[in-house]
Amino acid sequence: MNSYFVKRVIAMFVTLWLIITLTFFLMHSIPGNPFATDRNTNEAVQKNLNSFYHLDDPLYVQYGSYLKSLVTFNLGPSIKQSAFTVNELIGRGFPVSMELGLWTLVVAVVCGILLGVVAALRHNGIIDYLAMTLAVIGISVPNFVMATLLIQQFAVNWPIFPVATWSSPMHMVLPILALASGPMAIIARLTRSSMIEVLAQDYIRTARAKGLSPAKIVFKHALRNALMPVVTLLGALAAGILTGTFVIEKIFAIPGMGKYFVESINQRDYPVIMGTTVFYSAILIIMLYLVDLAYGIIDPRIKLGKKEG
Amino acid sequence: MALRKQHEGFEESVIPDEWFVPKVKEKDEGERVSRPSLSYWKDAWLRLRKNKLAMAGLIFLILLAIMAVIGPMISPHSVSEQNLRNQNLPPSGEYWFGTDKLGRDMFTRTWYGARISLFVGVVAALVDFVIGVLYGGVSGYKGGRTDNIMMRIIEILYGLPYLLVVILLMVVMGPGLTTIIVALSATGWIGMARIVRGQVLQIKNFEYVLASKSFGTKTTRIIRKNLLPNTMGPIIVQITLTVPSAIFSEAFLSFLGLGIQSPYTSWGMMASDGLSAIITGQWWRLVFPAFFISATMFAFNVLGDGLQDALDPRLRR
């Protein structure tokens, strides 16, 4: 177990390093530079700026010094927002995105699993069809359309929720709804199909035969096994949602970090591109690891590090 | 004759030959095959046909494909025809779906957008299918070290900033339909590869594969005859989900301004174009494209659900 843990951590760092390396060289292979859009950049200014940010060094030198500063968790200065370092940008944006993301995940997971379980228990009944229609609608509407319609209905036509900015719990309701509808639908469908499969198995019949209450059978015996595909999905989903979503944050004017992913690439703000990528990838890799750990907790038969035959 | 041979020697003359009468085979009910024998695909089709929602989805998609072909032809207006005096008109006899901010006919543009959106979706799904099945199949079948390395590569591709890849492709290949399809496929095949790998990992350890191996069957034949047919169900379901998700991703790229370039259009581009229009009350500019994106997604999803049930032999009744 211990040697597995060590191997796994090493593999995680290697993966992260490969992502960093690939992103670094991909990023620099795109034509254009951070100063191309500024109005009054004559050659001398451009040259000074380039040397100030070490952009005139050979690529491998830049790469080396980036890795060196990364070891001390220093992500460098932002070129476009020159008053801030990348650490500060992430430090400001991430807490907001994380708050939105956590609530979204809670809503999506709780509602999704409930819908899925109810649908599976009434397989091919009216409730099943209703729950799945609701779920499919959740997947079918693009989230920017969903967000716009929610604002139009619940903030303009019938003003019960305030929108834009991020100040009170009431501000959070609509963005959470818009963001959660898709993942909720996916979770509901996955839960339903694996739940139907599990409910048909012999050990469920045994549990019924020995007189366990339906609630205990569903939540203790069936759901635990049916959750495996959902847990698999959650890793990548959580990483994506927690680090902010560009579309929803833009439409609701939420000061999260979603915009940095897109804007930095458009502006060729190299340190910000690298910083957000490193941050997202690190969270993704940790999440995928947590998912593997969760497998073992949910299903003790799965042993980590077991050699596959 | 065996009976007689055995008794040869002692009671030979007791049972005369004429007593042996051949038994006429009765038309026994018990031996009748009560159901016509069905191939896997025929059976799946019969079960799919019983699923009303899935069939509605299938019919909707067929109608959509027909309209995508003939829609732009039955309208008197062309895709790019601008009429600045007819800006933002609501739906009417002249403009069935209204007009947009440049006075272009929304009806023609909707069906033209359907062509692009459906084409992007279907081609991206095909590319995902080919790459995903090959990658996932090899990874799952080889197992062990190969599998480990191939899965790590997927993890790395997952971690790369998607937009960076898209913008790089735009710069290298120039904006256009091909670029968008390549950009969507660049990471789109990962889901398919994961599913195929999971299935193959499971199936390759089943007894019938072992039996096949012990007969000395070649690997390629095992893959073709044992593994692929048994993974076909989840693969087809995944395809029906890839088409709409490609249409969705294209809409997202359009939202960022990286989609199809004007004067051509797609549903995603029309919808993101119409977002601001809803505030000023021009609902038709958002509602028509958004409705068709959602309805297409819905149709593909219910069809996928129906196929999942129809293709799963365990759910056969």
mmCIF file of N, CA and C in Angstrom, chain A residues 75-186:
data_model
loop_
_atom_site.group_PDB
_atom_site.id
_atom_site.type_symbol
_atom_site.label_atom_id
_atom_site.label_comp_id
_atom_site.label_asym_id
_atom_site.label_seq_id
_atom_site.Cartn_x
_atom_site.Cartn_y
_atom_site.Cartn_z
ATOM 1 N N LEU A 75 3.951 31.965 -9.294
ATOM 2 C CA LEU A 75 3.458 31.828 -10.667
ATOM 3 C C LEU A 75 3.811 33.033 -11.535
ATOM 4 N N GLY A 76 4.539 33.993 -10.955
ATOM 5 C CA GLY A 76 5.000 35.121 -11.761
ATOM 6 C C GLY A 76 4.004 36.252 -11.842
ATOM 7 N N PRO A 77 4.380 37.353 -12.514
ATOM 8 C CA PRO A 77 3.501 38.510 -12.640
ATOM 9 C C PRO A 77 2.563 38.346 -13.827
ATOM 10 N N SER A 78 1.396 39.010 -13.772
ATOM 11 C CA SER A 78 0.543 39.056 -14.952
ATOM 12 C C SER A 78 1.066 40.162 -15.861
ATOM 13 N N ILE A 79 1.145 39.885 -17.156
ATOM 14 C CA ILE A 79 1.663 40.903 -18.068
ATOM 15 C C ILE A 79 0.593 41.949 -18.367
ATOM 16 N N LYS A 80 -0.649 41.489 -18.521
ATOM 17 C CA LYS A 80 -1.720 42.396 -18.913
ATOM 18 C C LYS A 80 -2.253 43.204 -17.739
ATOM 19 N N GLN A 81 -2.408 42.542 -16.580
ATOM 20 C CA GLN A 81 -2.837 43.284 -15.394
ATOM 21 C C GLN A 81 -1.600 43.453 -14.518
ATOM 22 N N SER A 82 -0.768 44.423 -14.897
ATOM 23 C CA SER A 82 0.595 44.447 -14.363
ATOM 24 C C SER A 82 0.654 44.790 -12.878
ATOM 25 N N ALA A 83 -0.490 45.222 -12.288
ATOM 26 C CA ALA A 83 -0.466 45.506 -10.855
ATOM 27 C C ALA A 83 -0.560 44.217 -10.034
ATOM 28 N N PHE A 84 -0.895 43.108 -10.683
ATOM 29 C CA PHE A 84 -1.142 41.876 -9.932
ATOM 30 C C PHE A 84 -0.169 40.771 -10.324
ATOM 31 N N THR A 85 0.120 39.896 -9.364
ATOM 32 C CA THR A 85 0.803 38.662 -9.710
ATOM 33 C C THR A 85 -0.269 37.619 -10.008
ATOM 34 N N VAL A 86 0.136 36.527 -10.668
ATOM 35 C CA VAL A 86 -0.829 35.478 -10.985
ATOM 36 C C VAL A 86 -1.373 34.861 -9.696
ATOM 37 N N ASN A 87 -0.492 34.743 -8.687
ATOM 38 C CA ASN A 87 -0.959 34.223 -7.394
ATOM 39 C C ASN A 87 -2.107 35.068 -6.848
ATOM 40 N N GLU A 88 -1.975 36.399 -6.974
ATOM 41 C CA GLU A 88 -3.033 37.279 -6.464
ATOM 42 C C GLU A 88 -4.324 37.126 -7.264
ATOM 43 N N LEU A 89 -4.193 37.020 -8.599
ATOM 44 C CA LEU A 89 -5.383 36.866 -9.441
ATOM 45 C C LEU A 89 -6.147 35.605 -9.055
ATOM 46 N N ILE A 90 -5.413 34.508 -8.907
ATOM 47 C CA ILE A 90 -6.067 33.253 -8.530
ATOM 48 C C ILE A 90 -6.613 33.361 -7.118
ATOM 49 N N GLY A 91 -5.855 34.023 -6.239
ATOM 50 C CA GLY A 91 -6.287 34.191 -4.852
ATOM 51 C C GLY A 91 -7.597 34.980 -4.745
ATOM 52 N N ARG A 92 -7.805 35.919 -5.679
ATOM 53 C CA ARG A 92 -9.054 36.677 -5.650
ATOM 54 C C ARG A 92 -10.195 35.908 -6.296
ATOM 55 N N GLY A 93 -9.903 35.289 -7.430
ATOM 56 C CA GLY A 93 -10.973 34.672 -8.213
ATOM 57 C C GLY A 93 -11.402 33.310 -7.694
ATOM 58 N N PHE A 94 -10.431 32.526 -7.230
ATOM 59 C CA PHE A 94 -10.755 31.136 -6.888
ATOM 60 C C PHE A 94 -11.773 30.995 -5.762
ATOM 61 N N PRO A 95 -11.672 31.766 -4.642
ATOM 62 C CA PRO A 95 -12.663 31.580 -3.577
ATOM 63 C C PRO A 95 -14.094 31.753 -4.071
ATOM 64 N N VAL A 96 -14.302 32.740 -4.962
ATOM 65 C CA VAL A 96 -15.641 32.966 -5.500
ATOM 66 C C VAL A 96 -16.089 31.789 -6.356
ATOM 67 N N SER A 97 -15.204 31.387 -7.280
ATOM 68 C CA SER A 97 -15.541 30.260 -8.151
ATOM 69 C C SER A 97 -15.783 29.004 -7.333
ATOM 70 N N MET A 98 -14.979 28.824 -6.277
ATOM 71 C CA MET A 98 -15.098 27.615 -5.478
ATOM 72 C C MET A 98 -16.433 27.601 -4.734
ATOM 73 N N GLU A 99 -16.829 28.775 -4.214
ATOM 74 C CA GLU A 99 -18.104 28.833 -3.493
ATOM 75 C C GLU A 99 -19.250 28.465 -4.436
ATOM 76 N N LEU A 100 -19.260 29.109 -5.607
ATOM 77 C CA LEU A 100 -20.277 28.788 -6.609
ATOM 78 C C LEU A 100 -20.206 27.308 -6.980
ATOM 79 N N GLY A 101 -18.970 26.816 -7.192
ATOM 80 C CA GLY A 101 -18.782 25.434 -7.624
ATOM 81 C C GLY A 101 -19.244 24.438 -6.583
ATOM 82 N N LEU A 102 -18.920 24.687 -5.316
ATOM 83 C CA LEU A 102 -19.294 23.745 -4.262
ATOM 84 C C LEU A 102 -20.814 23.639 -4.150
ATOM 85 N N TRP A 103 -21.484 24.802 -4.138
ATOM 86 C CA TRP A 103 -22.948 24.759 -4.056
ATOM 87 C C TRP A 103 -23.525 24.050 -5.262
ATOM 88 N N THR A 104 -22.965 24.342 -6.448
ATOM 89 C CA THR A 104 -23.446 23.686 -7.663
ATOM 90 C C THR A 104 -23.307 22.174 -7.544
ATOM 91 N N LEU A 105 -22.134 21.733 -7.052
ATOM 92 C CA LEU A 105 -21.906 20.296 -6.917
ATOM 93 C C LEU A 105 -22.899 19.684 -5.933
ATOM 94 N N VAL A 106 -23.120 20.381 -4.803
ATOM 95 C CA VAL A 106 -24.055 19.846 -3.804
ATOM 96 C C VAL A 106 -25.446 19.680 -4.430
ATOM 97 N N VAL A 107 -25.912 20.758 -5.088
ATOM 98 C CA VAL A 107 -27.243 20.694 -5.708
ATOM 99 C C VAL A 107 -27.296 19.586 -6.756
ATOM 100 N N ALA A 108 -26.271 19.552 -7.626
ATOM 101 C CA ALA A 108 -26.275 18.583 -8.729
ATOM 102 C C ALA A 108 -26.239 17.154 -8.193
ATOM 103 N N VAL A 109 -25.371 16.895 -7.211
ATOM 104 C CA VAL A 109 -25.218 15.525 -6.718
ATOM 105 C C VAL A 109 -26.468 15.082 -5.955
ATOM 106 N N VAL A 110 -26.942 15.926 -5.023
ATOM 107 C CA VAL A 110 -28.097 15.519 -4.214
ATOM 108 C C VAL A 110 -29.339 15.332 -5.097
ATOM 109 N N CYS A 111 -29.663 16.353 -5.904
ATOM 110 C CA CYS A 111 -30.860 16.249 -6.747
ATOM 111 C C CYS A 111 -30.699 15.149 -7.796
ATOM 112 N N GLY A 112 -29.514 15.065 -8.387
ATOM 113 C CA GLY A 112 -29.282 14.069 -9.433
ATOM 114 C C GLY A 112 -29.472 12.658 -8.904
ATOM 115 N N ILE A 113 -28.868 12.369 -7.743
ATOM 116 C CA ILE A 113 -28.970 11.015 -7.193
ATOM 117 C C ILE A 113 -30.411 10.711 -6.785
ATOM 118 N N LEU A 114 -31.077 11.700 -6.155
ATOM 119 C CA LEU A 114 -32.473 11.476 -5.765
ATOM 120 C C LEU A 114 -33.345 11.169 -6.983
ATOM 121 N N LEU A 115 -33.213 12.016 -8.023
ATOM 122 C CA LEU A 115 -34.003 11.791 -9.248
ATOM 123 C C LEU A 115 -33.718 10.405 -9.822
ATOM 124 N N GLY A 116 -32.434 10.055 -9.870
ATOM 125 C CA GLY A 116 -32.043 8.770 -10.450
ATOM 126 C C GLY A 116 -32.618 7.604 -9.670
ATOM 127 N N VAL A 117 -32.531 7.683 -8.328
ATOM 128 C CA VAL A 117 -33.031 6.587 -7.492
ATOM 129 C C VAL A 117 -34.542 6.440 -7.644
ATOM 130 N N VAL A 118 -35.245 7.585 -7.570
ATOM 131 C CA VAL A 118 -36.703 7.540 -7.693
ATOM 132 C C VAL A 118 -37.098 6.934 -9.044
ATOM 133 N N ALA A 119 -36.404 7.370 -10.099
ATOM 134 C CA ALA A 119 -36.712 6.851 -11.440
ATOM 135 C C ALA A 119 -36.466 5.352 -11.507
ATOM 136 N N ALA A 120 -35.363 4.891 -10.899
ATOM 137 C CA ALA A 120 -35.034 3.462 -10.965
ATOM 138 C C ALA A 120 -36.047 2.636 -10.190
ATOM 139 N N LEU A 121 -36.507 3.161 -9.052
ATOM 140 C CA LEU A 121 -37.470 2.406 -8.239
ATOM 141 C C LEU A 121 -38.796 2.252 -8.957
ATOM 142 N N ARG A 122 -39.138 3.248 -9.779
ATOM 143 C CA ARG A 122 -40.392 3.172 -10.544
ATOM 144 C C ARG A 122 -40.056 2.922 -12.011
ATOM 145 N N HIS A 123 -39.139 1.996 -12.281
ATOM 146 C CA HIS A 123 -38.672 1.748 -13.645
ATOM 147 C C HIS A 123 -39.840 1.588 -14.615
ATOM 148 N N ASN A 124 -39.806 2.392 -15.696
ATOM 149 C CA ASN A 124 -40.847 2.395 -16.729
ATOM 150 C C ASN A 124 -42.205 2.848 -16.226
ATOM 151 N N GLY A 125 -42.246 3.479 -15.058
ATOM 152 C CA GLY A 125 -43.505 4.056 -14.587
ATOM 153 C C GLY A 125 -43.559 5.517 -14.958
ATOM 154 N N ILE A 126 -44.668 6.150 -14.592
ATOM 155 C CA ILE A 126 -44.863 7.568 -14.909
ATOM 156 C C ILE A 126 -43.763 8.423 -14.286
ATOM 157 N N ILE A 127 -43.428 8.119 -13.022
ATOM 158 C CA ILE A 127 -42.429 8.922 -12.318
ATOM 159 C C ILE A 127 -41.061 8.805 -12.997
ATOM 160 N N ASP A 128 -40.754 7.595 -13.449
ATOM 161 C CA ASP A 128 -39.516 7.370 -14.187
ATOM 162 C C ASP A 128 -39.451 8.283 -15.411
ATOM 163 N N TYR A 129 -40.539 8.274 -16.200
ATOM 164 C CA TYR A 129 -40.552 9.093 -17.416
ATOM 165 C C TYR A 129 -40.428 10.575 -17.090
ATOM 166 N N LEU A 130 -41.162 11.017 -16.036
ATOM 167 C CA LEU A 130 -41.103 12.429 -15.656
ATOM 168 C C LEU A 130 -39.682 12.813 -15.245
ATOM 169 N N ALA A 131 -39.093 11.993 -14.376
ATOM 170 C CA ALA A 131 -37.752 12.307 -13.877
ATOM 171 C C ALA A 131 -36.745 12.348 -15.017
ATOM 172 N N MET A 132 -36.865 11.382 -15.950
ATOM 173 C CA MET A 132 -35.875 11.327 -17.032
ATOM 174 C C MET A 132 -36.103 12.440 -18.053
ATOM 175 N N THR A 133 -37.384 12.816 -18.272
ATOM 176 C CA THR A 133 -37.637 13.943 -19.170
ATOM 177 C C THR A 133 -37.014 15.203 -18.593
ATOM 178 N N LEU A 134 -37.193 15.397 -17.280
ATOM 179 C CA LEU A 134 -36.587 16.538 -16.599
ATOM 180 C C LEU A 134 -35.069 16.509 -16.770
ATOM 181 N N ALA A 135 -34.504 15.301 -16.599
ATOM 182 C CA ALA A 135 -33.057 15.169 -16.710
ATOM 183 C C ALA A 135 -32.586 15.489 -18.122
ATOM 184 N N VAL A 136 -33.282 14.951 -19.114
ATOM 185 C CA VAL A 136 -32.841 15.158 -20.496
ATOM 186 C C VAL A 136 -32.968 16.627 -20.886
ATOM 187 N N ILE A 137 -34.024 17.298 -20.363
ATOM 188 C CA ILE A 137 -34.143 18.730 -20.648
ATOM 189 C C ILE A 137 -32.939 19.464 -20.070
ATOM 190 N N GLY A 138 -32.512 19.040 -18.869
ATOM 191 C CA GLY A 138 -31.345 19.651 -18.244
ATOM 192 C C GLY A 138 -30.105 19.547 -19.114
ATOM 193 N N ILE A 139 -29.945 18.404 -19.814
ATOM 194 C CA ILE A 139 -28.777 18.256 -20.682
ATOM 195 C C ILE A 139 -28.979 19.005 -21.994
ATOM 196 N N SER A 140 -30.253 19.163 -22.400
ATOM 197 C CA SER A 140 -30.525 19.623 -23.765
ATOM 198 C C SER A 140 -30.365 21.117 -23.974
ATOM 199 N N VAL A 141 -30.497 21.889 -22.918
ATOM 200 C CA VAL A 141 -30.448 23.335 -23.099
ATOM 201 C C VAL A 141 -29.028 23.838 -22.826
ATOM 202 N N PRO A 142 -28.413 24.520 -23.806
ATOM 203 C CA PRO A 142 -27.062 25.053 -23.575
ATOM 204 C C PRO A 142 -27.067 25.977 -22.367
ATOM 205 N N ASN A 143 -25.992 25.985 -21.565
ATOM 206 C CA ASN A 143 -26.093 26.713 -20.304
ATOM 207 C C ASN A 143 -26.170 28.220 -20.501
ATOM 208 N N PHE A 144 -25.648 28.736 -21.637
ATOM 209 C CA PHE A 144 -25.796 30.182 -21.817
ATOM 210 C C PHE A 144 -27.243 30.561 -22.131
ATOM 211 N N VAL A 145 -27.956 29.640 -22.802
ATOM 212 C CA VAL A 145 -29.376 29.890 -23.052
ATOM 213 C C VAL A 145 -30.155 29.757 -21.751
ATOM 214 N N MET A 146 -29.842 28.696 -20.978
ATOM 215 C CA MET A 146 -30.496 28.484 -19.687
ATOM 216 C C MET A 146 -30.323 29.712 -18.795
ATOM 217 N N ALA A 147 -29.086 30.221 -18.713
ATOM 218 C CA ALA A 147 -28.802 31.372 -17.853
ATOM 219 C C ALA A 147 -29.604 32.592 -18.300
ATOM 220 N N THR A 148 -29.622 32.821 -19.625
ATOM 221 C CA THR A 148 -30.351 33.990 -20.134
ATOM 222 C C THR A 148 -31.842 33.884 -19.843
ATOM 223 N N LEU A 149 -32.400 32.684 -20.056
ATOM 224 C CA LEU A 149 -33.830 32.507 -19.806
ATOM 225 C C LEU A 149 -34.146 32.681 -18.328
ATOM 226 N N LEU A 150 -33.283 32.137 -17.448
ATOM 227 C CA LEU A 150 -33.512 32.289 -16.002
ATOM 228 C C LEU A 150 -33.504 33.756 -15.606
ATOM 229 N N ILE A 151 -32.542 34.514 -16.138
ATOM 230 C CA ILE A 151 -32.481 35.942 -15.813
ATOM 231 C C ILE A 151 -33.740 36.640 -16.291
ATOM 232 N N GLN A 152 -34.139 36.326 -17.547
ATOM 233 C CA GLN A 152 -35.315 36.962 -18.121
ATOM 234 C C GLN A 152 -36.560 36.672 -17.280
ATOM 235 N N GLN A 153 -36.716 35.418 -16.837
ATOM 236 C CA GLN A 153 -37.909 35.034 -16.089
ATOM 237 C C GLN A 153 -37.891 35.517 -14.646
ATOM 238 N N PHE A 154 -36.799 35.235 -13.923
ATOM 239 C CA PHE A 154 -36.804 35.414 -12.475
ATOM 240 C C PHE A 154 -36.102 36.681 -12.011
ATOM 241 N N ALA A 155 -35.604 37.465 -12.947
ATOM 242 C CA ALA A 155 -34.987 38.710 -12.523
ATOM 243 C C ALA A 155 -35.607 39.914 -13.241
ATOM 244 N N VAL A 156 -36.142 39.670 -14.453
ATOM 245 C CA VAL A 156 -36.716 40.793 -15.192
ATOM 246 C C VAL A 156 -38.245 40.736 -15.171
ATOM 247 N N ASN A 157 -38.819 39.643 -15.720
ATOM 248 C CA ASN A 157 -40.278 39.550 -15.770
ATOM 249 C C ASN A 157 -40.892 39.441 -14.390
ATOM 250 N N TRP A 158 -40.206 38.731 -13.499
ATOM 251 C CA TRP A 158 -40.775 38.434 -12.192
ATOM 252 C C TRP A 158 -39.630 38.570 -11.204
ATOM 253 N N PRO A 159 -39.329 39.804 -10.815
ATOM 254 C CA PRO A 159 -38.056 40.059 -10.130
ATOM 255 C C PRO A 159 -38.023 39.530 -8.692
ATOM 256 N N ILE A 160 -37.723 38.241 -8.531
ATOM 257 C CA ILE A 160 -37.583 37.734 -7.172
ATOM 258 C C ILE A 160 -36.124 37.530 -6.795
ATOM 259 N N PHE A 161 -35.254 37.354 -7.802
ATOM 260 C CA PHE A 161 -33.835 37.186 -7.481
ATOM 261 C C PHE A 161 -33.020 38.321 -8.097
ATOM 262 N N PRO A 162 -32.101 38.892 -7.308
ATOM 263 C CA PRO A 162 -31.200 39.880 -7.894
ATOM 264 C C PRO A 162 -30.148 39.146 -8.740
ATOM 265 N N VAL A 163 -29.625 39.817 -9.749
ATOM 266 C CA VAL A 163 -28.558 39.190 -10.522
ATOM 267 C C VAL A 163 -27.356 40.110 -10.614
ATOM 268 N N ALA A 164 -26.289 39.587 -11.116
ATOM 269 C CA ALA A 164 -25.018 40.276 -11.295
ATOM 270 C C ALA A 164 -24.340 40.506 -9.941
ATOM 271 N N THR A 165 -23.052 40.417 -9.979
ATOM 272 C CA THR A 165 -22.155 40.472 -8.810
ATOM 273 C C THR A 165 -22.420 39.311 -7.855
ATOM 274 N N TRP A 166 -21.696 39.333 -6.768
ATOM 275 C CA TRP A 166 -21.651 38.166 -5.895
ATOM 276 C C TRP A 166 -21.637 38.673 -4.473
ATOM 277 N N SER A 167 -22.834 38.994 -3.924
ATOM 278 C CA SER A 167 -22.788 39.596 -2.598
ATOM 279 C C SER A 167 -23.656 38.887 -1.569
ATOM 280 N N SER A 168 -24.839 38.395 -1.958
ATOM 281 C CA SER A 168 -25.695 37.772 -0.948
ATOM 282 C C SER A 168 -26.105 36.386 -1.431
ATOM 283 N N PRO A 169 -26.612 35.562 -0.512
ATOM 284 C CA PRO A 169 -27.066 34.225 -0.945
ATOM 285 C C PRO A 169 -28.120 34.304 -2.036
ATOM 286 N N MET A 170 -28.942 35.357 -2.035
ATOM 287 C CA MET A 170 -29.966 35.470 -3.067
ATOM 288 C C MET A 170 -29.346 35.622 -4.456
ATOM 289 N N HIS A 171 -28.166 36.237 -4.505
ATOM 290 C CA HIS A 171 -27.487 36.392 -5.789
ATOM 291 C C HIS A 171 -27.027 35.052 -6.349
ATOM 292 N N MET A 172 -26.881 34.085 -5.450
ATOM 293 C CA MET A 172 -26.268 32.836 -5.882
ATOM 294 C C MET A 172 -27.266 31.858 -6.486
ATOM 295 N N VAL A 173 -28.576 32.093 -6.229
ATOM 296 C CA VAL A 173 -29.559 31.072 -6.609
ATOM 297 C C VAL A 173 -29.562 30.810 -8.114
ATOM 298 N N LEU A 174 -29.710 31.867 -8.915
ATOM 299 C CA LEU A 174 -29.834 31.665 -10.368
ATOM 300 C C LEU A 174 -28.574 31.072 -10.998
ATOM 301 N N PRO A 175 -27.377 31.615 -10.687
ATOM 302 C CA PRO A 175 -26.187 30.989 -11.274
ATOM 303 C C PRO A 175 -26.041 29.521 -10.891
ATOM 304 N N ILE A 176 -26.360 29.184 -9.631
ATOM 305 C CA ILE A 176 -26.242 27.785 -9.219
ATOM 306 C C ILE A 176 -27.208 26.924 -10.022
ATOM 307 N N LEU A 177 -28.461 27.418 -10.200
ATOM 308 C CA LEU A 177 -29.435 26.663 -10.983
ATOM 309 C C LEU A 177 -28.946 26.464 -12.417
ATOM 310 N N ALA A 178 -28.474 27.557 -13.027
ATOM 311 C CA ALA A 178 -28.046 27.482 -14.429
ATOM 312 C C ALA A 178 -26.875 26.529 -14.581
ATOM 313 N N LEU A 179 -25.962 26.556 -13.610
ATOM 314 C CA LEU A 179 -24.746 25.754 -13.707
ATOM 315 C C LEU A 179 -25.025 24.292 -13.358
ATOM 316 N N ALA A 180 -25.977 24.062 -12.429
ATOM 317 C CA ALA A 180 -26.180 22.702 -11.920
ATOM 318 C C ALA A 180 -27.056 21.850 -12.825
ATOM 319 N N SER A 181 -27.860 22.492 -13.707
ATOM 320 C CA SER A 181 -28.858 21.703 -14.447
ATOM 321 C C SER A 181 -28.219 20.616 -15.307
ATOM 322 N N GLY A 182 -27.104 20.937 -15.959
ATOM 323 C CA GLY A 182 -26.446 19.936 -16.807
ATOM 324 C C GLY A 182 -25.884 18.766 -16.021
ATOM 325 N N PRO A 183 -24.958 19.027 -15.072
ATOM 326 C CA PRO A 183 -24.393 17.929 -14.278
ATOM 327 C C PRO A 183 -25.459 17.121 -13.536
ATOM 328 N N MET A 184 -26.490 17.810 -13.027
ATOM 329 C CA MET A 184 -27.558 17.106 -12.323
ATOM 330 C C MET A 184 -28.197 16.071 -13.242
ATOM 331 N N ALA A 185 -28.449 16.489 -14.484
ATOM 332 C CA ALA A 185 -29.098 15.585 -15.428
ATOM 333 C C ALA A 185 -28.217 14.371 -15.719
ATOM 334 N N ILE A 186 -26.912 14.617 -15.905
ATOM 335 C CA ILE A 186 -26.005 13.501 -16.206
ATOM 336 C C ILE A 186 -25.954 12.533 -15.027
#
